[in-house]
């Protein structure tokens, strides 16, 4: 199972997802007076102790990809299911970026939006899931070709 390159791609994507869940993904810096707001996947935190859960959609999209990727790793006998699970993970991460873009500017407030480096991790995950899916499909073609020769 671990000797396949697509398994390693998915494992690295899982690690990137866990790191992204732990780090802040953006900052809202007020245009005037006020304190900075750190945006995490689950909540945002203002220095005065005020928190909000408006950005919880980021957490849901990121969190759903992790068990799906683990399931895909352990379904190595069913390659087509594995490829579909990778595609679902890619779709969820694209949804993550859509939600990220929507929450970039809070309604009715004058803030400047600054993305953090952790916002790049879902894009790396998308690339890794794409490479894993490509490897899975190549393995499936190889197995079908070997069955045809017999």
mmCIF file with all atom_site columns, C-alpha atoms in Angstrom:
data_model
loop_
_atom_site.group_PDB
_atom_site.id
_atom_site.type_symbol
_atom_site.label_atom_id
_atom_site.label_alt_id
_atom_site.label_comp_id
_atom_site.label_asym_id
_atom_site.label_entity_id
_atom_site.label_seq_id
_atom_site.pdbx_PDB_ins_code
_atom_site.Cartn_x
_atom_site.Cartn_y
_atom_site.Cartn_z
_atom_site.occupancy
_atom_site.B_iso_or_equiv
_atom_site.pdbx_formal_charge
_atom_site.auth_seq_id
_atom_site.auth_comp_id
_atom_site.auth_asym_id
_atom_site.auth_atom_id
_atom_site.pdbx_PDB_model_num
ATOM 1   C CA . UNK A 1 1   ? 0.000   0.000   0.000   1.00 0.00 ? 1   UNK A CA 1
ATOM 2   C CA . UNK A 1 2   ? 2.695   2.550   0.958   1.00 0.00 ? 2   UNK A CA 1
ATOM 3   C CA . UNK A 1 3   ? 4.880   1.684   -2.007  1.00 0.00 ? 3   UNK A CA 1
ATOM 4   C CA . UNK A 1 4   ? 2.450   3.351   -4.402  1.00 0.00 ? 4   UNK A CA 1
ATOM 5   C CA . UNK A 1 5   ? 3.242   6.979   -5.180  1.00 0.00 ? 5   UNK A CA 1
ATOM 6   C CA . UNK A 1 6   ? -0.420  8.013   -5.031  1.00 0.00 ? 6   UNK A CA 1
ATOM 7   C CA . UNK A 1 7   ? -0.637  6.815   -1.426  1.00 0.00 ? 7   UNK A CA 1
ATOM 8   C CA . UNK A 1 8   ? 2.277   9.067   -0.540  1.00 0.00 ? 8   UNK A CA 1
ATOM 9   C CA . UNK A 1 9   ? 0.632   11.987  -2.374  1.00 0.00 ? 9   UNK A CA 1
ATOM 10  C CA . UNK A 1 10  ? -2.566  11.498  -0.372  1.00 0.00 ? 10  UNK A CA 1
ATOM 11  C CA . UNK A 1 11  ? -0.650  11.161  2.914   1.00 0.00 ? 11  UNK A CA 1
ATOM 12  C CA . UNK A 1 12  ? 1.205   14.417  2.257   1.00 0.00 ? 12  UNK A CA 1
ATOM 13  C CA . UNK A 1 13  ? -2.122  16.078  1.361   1.00 0.00 ? 13  UNK A CA 1
ATOM 14  C CA . UNK A 1 14  ? -3.576  14.905  4.693   1.00 0.00 ? 14  UNK A CA 1
ATOM 15  C CA . UNK A 1 15  ? -0.611  16.411  6.538   1.00 0.00 ? 15  UNK A CA 1
ATOM 16  C CA . UNK A 1 16  ? -1.074  19.704  4.658   1.00 0.00 ? 16  UNK A CA 1
ATOM 17  C CA . UNK A 1 17  ? -4.769  19.679  5.576   1.00 0.00 ? 17  UNK A CA 1
ATOM 18  C CA . UNK A 1 18  ? -4.033  19.164  9.265   1.00 0.00 ? 18  UNK A CA 1
ATOM 19  C CA . UNK A 1 19  ? -1.479  21.978  9.223   1.00 0.00 ? 19  UNK A CA 1
ATOM 20  C CA . UNK A 1 20  ? -3.972  24.263  7.473   1.00 0.00 ? 20  UNK A CA 1
ATOM 21  C CA . UNK A 1 21  ? -6.582  23.527  10.135  1.00 0.00 ? 21  UNK A CA 1
ATOM 22  C CA . UNK A 1 22  ? -4.163  24.613  12.872  1.00 0.00 ? 22  UNK A CA 1
ATOM 23  C CA . UNK A 1 23  ? -2.760  27.823  11.369  1.00 0.00 ? 23  UNK A CA 1
ATOM 24  C CA . UNK A 1 24  ? -4.455  31.164  10.684  1.00 0.00 ? 24  UNK A CA 1
ATOM 25  C CA . UNK A 1 25  ? -5.406  31.509  7.023   1.00 0.00 ? 25  UNK A CA 1
ATOM 26  C CA . UNK A 1 26  ? -5.869  35.291  6.875   1.00 0.00 ? 26  UNK A CA 1
ATOM 27  C CA . UNK A 1 27  ? -5.887  38.563  8.784   1.00 0.00 ? 27  UNK A CA 1
ATOM 28  C CA . UNK A 1 28  ? -8.345  41.415  8.670   1.00 0.00 ? 28  UNK A CA 1
ATOM 29  C CA . UNK A 1 29  ? -6.512  44.649  9.359   1.00 0.00 ? 29  UNK A CA 1
ATOM 30  C CA . UNK A 1 30  ? -8.789  47.610  10.151  1.00 0.00 ? 30  UNK A CA 1
ATOM 31  C CA . UNK A 1 31  ? -8.569  50.606  7.831   1.00 0.00 ? 31  UNK A CA 1
ATOM 32  C CA . UNK A 1 32  ? -8.907  52.994  10.769  1.00 0.00 ? 32  UNK A CA 1
ATOM 33  C CA . UNK A 1 33  ? -8.666  52.432  14.476  1.00 0.00 ? 33  UNK A CA 1
ATOM 34  C CA . UNK A 1 34  ? -9.142  48.962  15.882  1.00 0.00 ? 34  UNK A CA 1
ATOM 35  C CA . UNK A 1 35  ? -7.367  45.703  16.423  1.00 0.00 ? 35  UNK A CA 1
ATOM 36  C CA . UNK A 1 36  ? -6.322  43.029  13.959  1.00 0.00 ? 36  UNK A CA 1
ATOM 37  C CA . UNK A 1 37  ? -8.503  39.986  13.451  1.00 0.00 ? 37  UNK A CA 1
ATOM 38  C CA . UNK A 1 38  ? -6.925  36.576  12.817  1.00 0.00 ? 38  UNK A CA 1
ATOM 39  C CA . UNK A 1 39  ? -9.024  34.247  10.668  1.00 0.00 ? 39  UNK A CA 1
ATOM 40  C CA . UNK A 1 40  ? -8.706  30.521  11.298  1.00 0.00 ? 40  UNK A CA 1
ATOM 41  C CA . UNK A 1 41  ? -10.622 27.768  9.514   1.00 0.00 ? 41  UNK A CA 1
ATOM 42  C CA . UNK A 1 42  ? -13.205 27.458  12.307  1.00 0.00 ? 42  UNK A CA 1
ATOM 43  C CA . UNK A 1 43  ? -13.391 30.967  13.769  1.00 0.00 ? 43  UNK A CA 1
ATOM 44  C CA . UNK A 1 44  ? -11.926 34.426  13.741  1.00 0.00 ? 44  UNK A CA 1
ATOM 45  C CA . UNK A 1 45  ? -10.265 35.933  16.798  1.00 0.00 ? 45  UNK A CA 1
ATOM 46  C CA . UNK A 1 46  ? -9.933  39.604  17.626  1.00 0.00 ? 46  UNK A CA 1
ATOM 47  C CA . UNK A 1 47  ? -7.298  40.784  20.088  1.00 0.00 ? 47  UNK A CA 1
ATOM 48  C CA . UNK A 1 48  ? -9.980  42.086  22.476  1.00 0.00 ? 48  UNK A CA 1
ATOM 49  C CA . UNK A 1 49  ? -11.211 38.537  23.028  1.00 0.00 ? 49  UNK A CA 1
ATOM 50  C CA . UNK A 1 50  ? -14.097 38.720  20.586  1.00 0.00 ? 50  UNK A CA 1
ATOM 51  C CA . UNK A 1 51  ? -14.591 35.614  18.434  1.00 0.00 ? 51  UNK A CA 1
ATOM 52  C CA . UNK A 1 52  ? -17.013 34.618  15.733  1.00 0.00 ? 52  UNK A CA 1
ATOM 53  C CA . UNK A 1 53  ? -17.844 31.501  13.777  1.00 0.00 ? 53  UNK A CA 1
ATOM 54  C CA . UNK A 1 54  ? -18.853 33.088  10.450  1.00 0.00 ? 54  UNK A CA 1
ATOM 55  C CA . UNK A 1 55  ? -15.998 31.329  8.692   1.00 0.00 ? 55  UNK A CA 1
ATOM 56  C CA . UNK A 1 56  ? -16.861 27.810  9.903   1.00 0.00 ? 56  UNK A CA 1
ATOM 57  C CA . UNK A 1 57  ? -17.554 26.745  6.302   1.00 0.00 ? 57  UNK A CA 1
ATOM 58  C CA . UNK A 1 58  ? -13.799 26.732  5.743   1.00 0.00 ? 58  UNK A CA 1
ATOM 59  C CA . UNK A 1 59  ? -13.450 24.261  8.595   1.00 0.00 ? 59  UNK A CA 1
ATOM 60  C CA . UNK A 1 60  ? -16.196 21.991  7.263   1.00 0.00 ? 60  UNK A CA 1
ATOM 61  C CA . UNK A 1 61  ? -14.729 21.802  3.749   1.00 0.00 ? 61  UNK A CA 1
ATOM 62  C CA . UNK A 1 62  ? -11.221 21.162  5.017   1.00 0.00 ? 62  UNK A CA 1
ATOM 63  C CA . UNK A 1 63  ? -12.331 18.677  7.656   1.00 0.00 ? 63  UNK A CA 1
ATOM 64  C CA . UNK A 1 64  ? -14.399 16.586  5.215   1.00 0.00 ? 64  UNK A CA 1
ATOM 65  C CA . UNK A 1 65  ? -11.399 16.034  2.955   1.00 0.00 ? 65  UNK A CA 1
ATOM 66  C CA . UNK A 1 66  ? -9.318  14.392  5.691   1.00 0.00 ? 66  UNK A CA 1
ATOM 67  C CA . UNK A 1 67  ? -11.443 11.267  6.381   1.00 0.00 ? 67  UNK A CA 1
ATOM 68  C CA . UNK A 1 68  ? -12.187 10.925  2.668   1.00 0.00 ? 68  UNK A CA 1
ATOM 69  C CA . UNK A 1 69  ? -8.469  10.880  1.910   1.00 0.00 ? 69  UNK A CA 1
ATOM 70  C CA . UNK A 1 70  ? -7.817  8.331   4.676   1.00 0.00 ? 70  UNK A CA 1
ATOM 71  C CA . UNK A 1 71  ? -10.625 6.189   3.267   1.00 0.00 ? 71  UNK A CA 1
ATOM 72  C CA . UNK A 1 72  ? -9.120  6.527   -0.215  1.00 0.00 ? 72  UNK A CA 1
ATOM 73  C CA . UNK A 1 73  ? -5.747  5.332   1.073   1.00 0.00 ? 73  UNK A CA 1
ATOM 74  C CA . UNK A 1 74  ? -7.261  2.192   2.571   1.00 0.00 ? 74  UNK A CA 1
ATOM 75  C CA . UNK A 1 75  ? -9.442  1.431   -0.467  1.00 0.00 ? 75  UNK A CA 1
ATOM 76  C CA . UNK A 1 76  ? -6.396  0.566   -2.590  1.00 0.00 ? 76  UNK A CA 1
ATOM 77  C CA . UNK A 1 77  ? -8.106  -2.571  -3.955  1.00 0.00 ? 77  UNK A CA 1
ATOM 78  C CA . UNK A 1 78  ? -10.918 -0.500  -5.467  1.00 0.00 ? 78  UNK A CA 1
ATOM 79  C CA . UNK A 1 79  ? -9.023  1.937   -7.654  1.00 0.00 ? 79  UNK A CA 1
ATOM 80  C CA . UNK A 1 80  ? -12.045 3.584   -9.275  1.00 0.00 ? 80  UNK A CA 1
ATOM 81  C CA . UNK A 1 81  ? -13.542 4.395   -5.859  1.00 0.00 ? 81  UNK A CA 1
ATOM 82  C CA . UNK A 1 82  ? -10.158 5.767   -4.865  1.00 0.00 ? 82  UNK A CA 1
ATOM 83  C CA . UNK A 1 83  ? -10.131 8.020   -7.949  1.00 0.00 ? 83  UNK A CA 1
ATOM 84  C CA . UNK A 1 84  ? -13.672 9.252   -7.178  1.00 0.00 ? 84  UNK A CA 1
ATOM 85  C CA . UNK A 1 85  ? -12.735 10.038  -3.585  1.00 0.00 ? 85  UNK A CA 1
ATOM 86  C CA . UNK A 1 86  ? -9.773  12.083  -4.813  1.00 0.00 ? 86  UNK A CA 1
ATOM 87  C CA . UNK A 1 87  ? -12.103 13.979  -7.142  1.00 0.00 ? 87  UNK A CA 1
ATOM 88  C CA . UNK A 1 88  ? -14.509 14.678  -4.258  1.00 0.00 ? 88  UNK A CA 1
ATOM 89  C CA . UNK A 1 89  ? -11.599 15.991  -2.170  1.00 0.00 ? 89  UNK A CA 1
ATOM 90  C CA . UNK A 1 90  ? -10.582 18.286  -5.021  1.00 0.00 ? 90  UNK A CA 1
ATOM 91  C CA . UNK A 1 91  ? -14.164 19.580  -5.285  1.00 0.00 ? 91  UNK A CA 1
ATOM 92  C CA . UNK A 1 92  ? -14.327 20.249  -1.522  1.00 0.00 ? 92  UNK A CA 1
ATOM 93  C CA . UNK A 1 93  ? -11.061 22.174  -1.628  1.00 0.00 ? 93  UNK A CA 1
ATOM 94  C CA . UNK A 1 94  ? -12.302 24.277  -4.545  1.00 0.00 ? 94  UNK A CA 1
ATOM 95  C CA . UNK A 1 95  ? -15.373 25.002  -2.389  1.00 0.00 ? 95  UNK A CA 1
ATOM 96  C CA . UNK A 1 96  ? -12.949 25.994  0.381   1.00 0.00 ? 96  UNK A CA 1
ATOM 97  C CA . UNK A 1 97  ? -11.478 28.661  -1.892  1.00 0.00 ? 97  UNK A CA 1
ATOM 98  C CA . UNK A 1 98  ? -14.942 29.894  -2.872  1.00 0.00 ? 98  UNK A CA 1
ATOM 99  C CA . UNK A 1 99  ? -15.889 30.292  0.803   1.00 0.00 ? 99  UNK A CA 1
ATOM 100 C CA . UNK A 1 100 ? -12.495 31.895  1.449   1.00 0.00 ? 100 UNK A CA 1
ATOM 101 C CA . UNK A 1 101 ? -13.172 34.471  -1.271  1.00 0.00 ? 101 UNK A CA 1
ATOM 102 C CA . UNK A 1 102 ? -16.654 35.193  0.087   1.00 0.00 ? 102 UNK A CA 1
ATOM 103 C CA . UNK A 1 103 ? -15.393 35.730  3.632   1.00 0.00 ? 103 UNK A CA 1
ATOM 104 C CA . UNK A 1 104 ? -12.475 37.890  2.486   1.00 0.00 ? 104 UNK A CA 1
ATOM 105 C CA . UNK A 1 105 ? -14.383 41.100  3.173   1.00 0.00 ? 105 UNK A CA 1
ATOM 106 C CA . UNK A 1 106 ? -16.673 41.147  6.212   1.00 0.00 ? 106 UNK A CA 1
ATOM 107 C CA . UNK A 1 107 ? -19.988 42.876  5.501   1.00 0.00 ? 107 UNK A CA 1
ATOM 108 C CA . UNK A 1 108 ? -20.304 46.459  6.684   1.00 0.00 ? 108 UNK A CA 1
ATOM 109 C CA . UNK A 1 109 ? -16.767 46.764  8.020   1.00 0.00 ? 109 UNK A CA 1
ATOM 110 C CA . UNK A 1 110 ? -13.740 48.573  6.689   1.00 0.00 ? 110 UNK A CA 1
ATOM 111 C CA . UNK A 1 111 ? -10.980 45.991  6.783   1.00 0.00 ? 111 UNK A CA 1
ATOM 112 C CA . UNK A 1 112 ? -8.004  45.212  4.591   1.00 0.00 ? 112 UNK A CA 1
ATOM 113 C CA . UNK A 1 113 ? -7.676  41.515  3.867   1.00 0.00 ? 113 UNK A CA 1
ATOM 114 C CA . UNK A 1 114 ? -4.243  39.885  4.102   1.00 0.00 ? 114 UNK A CA 1
ATOM 115 C CA . UNK A 1 115 ? -3.981  36.167  3.312   1.00 0.00 ? 115 UNK A CA 1
ATOM 116 C CA . UNK A 1 116 ? -1.490  34.105  5.299   1.00 0.00 ? 116 UNK A CA 1
ATOM 117 C CA . UNK A 1 117 ? 0.811   31.401  3.975   1.00 0.00 ? 117 UNK A CA 1
ATOM 118 C CA . UNK A 1 118 ? -1.538  28.677  5.259   1.00 0.00 ? 118 UNK A CA 1
ATOM 119 C CA . UNK A 1 119 ? -4.056  29.718  2.585   1.00 0.00 ? 119 UNK A CA 1
ATOM 120 C CA . UNK A 1 120 ? -1.722  28.141  -0.003  1.00 0.00 ? 120 UNK A CA 1
ATOM 121 C CA . UNK A 1 121 ? -1.916  24.706  1.607   1.00 0.00 ? 121 UNK A CA 1
ATOM 122 C CA . UNK A 1 122 ? -5.326  23.771  0.115   1.00 0.00 ? 122 UNK A CA 1
ATOM 123 C CA . UNK A 1 123 ? -3.920  24.555  -3.356  1.00 0.00 ? 123 UNK A CA 1
ATOM 124 C CA . UNK A 1 124 ? -1.021  22.197  -2.635  1.00 0.00 ? 124 UNK A CA 1
ATOM 125 C CA . UNK A 1 125 ? -3.578  19.617  -1.507  1.00 0.00 ? 125 UNK A CA 1
ATOM 126 C CA . UNK A 1 126 ? -5.512  20.033  -4.755  1.00 0.00 ? 126 UNK A CA 1
ATOM 127 C CA . UNK A 1 127 ? -2.314  19.432  -6.724  1.00 0.00 ? 127 UNK A CA 1
ATOM 128 C CA . UNK A 1 128 ? -1.449  16.356  -4.650  1.00 0.00 ? 128 UNK A CA 1
ATOM 129 C CA . UNK A 1 129 ? -4.945  14.867  -5.016  1.00 0.00 ? 129 UNK A CA 1
ATOM 130 C CA . UNK A 1 130 ? -4.774  15.513  -8.754  1.00 0.00 ? 130 UNK A CA 1
ATOM 131 C CA . UNK A 1 131 ? -1.421  13.723  -9.005  1.00 0.00 ? 131 UNK A CA 1
ATOM 132 C CA . UNK A 1 132 ? -2.741  10.852  -6.877  1.00 0.00 ? 132 UNK A CA 1
ATOM 133 C CA . UNK A 1 133 ? -5.819  10.523  -9.087  1.00 0.00 ? 133 UNK A CA 1
ATOM 134 C CA . UNK A 1 134 ? -3.654  10.529  -12.187 1.00 0.00 ? 134 UNK A CA 1
ATOM 135 C CA . UNK A 1 135 ? -1.528  7.716   -10.718 1.00 0.00 ? 135 UNK A CA 1
ATOM 136 C CA . UNK A 1 136 ? -4.598  5.717   -9.703  1.00 0.00 ? 136 UNK A CA 1
ATOM 137 C CA . UNK A 1 137 ? -6.064  5.923   -13.203 1.00 0.00 ? 137 UNK A CA 1
ATOM 138 C CA . UNK A 1 138 ? -2.698  4.925   -14.698 1.00 0.00 ? 138 UNK A CA 1
ATOM 139 C CA . UNK A 1 139 ? -2.634  1.865   -12.406 1.00 0.00 ? 139 UNK A CA 1
ATOM 140 C CA . UNK A 1 140 ? -6.177  0.949   -13.450 1.00 0.00 ? 140 UNK A CA 1
ATOM 141 C CA . UNK A 1 141 ? -5.215  1.145   -17.135 1.00 0.00 ? 141 UNK A CA 1
ATOM 142 C CA . UNK A 1 142 ? -2.162  -1.020  -16.463 1.00 0.00 ? 142 UNK A CA 1
ATOM 143 C CA . UNK A 1 143 ? -4.261  -3.667  -14.694 1.00 0.00 ? 143 UNK A CA 1
ATOM 144 C CA . UNK A 1 144 ? -6.844  -3.690  -17.501 1.00 0.00 ? 144 UNK A CA 1
ATOM 145 C CA . UNK A 1 145 ? -4.085  -4.050  -20.094 1.00 0.00 ? 145 UNK A CA 1
ATOM 146 C CA . UNK A 1 146 ? -2.573  -6.967  -18.171 1.00 0.00 ? 146 UNK A CA 1
ATOM 147 C CA . UNK A 1 147 ? -6.003  -8.640  -17.938 1.00 0.00 ? 147 UNK A CA 1
ATOM 148 C CA . UNK A 1 148 ? -6.481  -8.213  -21.681 1.00 0.00 ? 148 UNK A CA 1
ATOM 149 C CA . UNK A 1 149 ? -3.170  -9.940  -22.428 1.00 0.00 ? 149 UNK A CA 1
ATOM 150 C CA . UNK A 1 150 ? -4.120  -13.023 -20.394 1.00 0.00 ? 150 UNK A CA 1
#
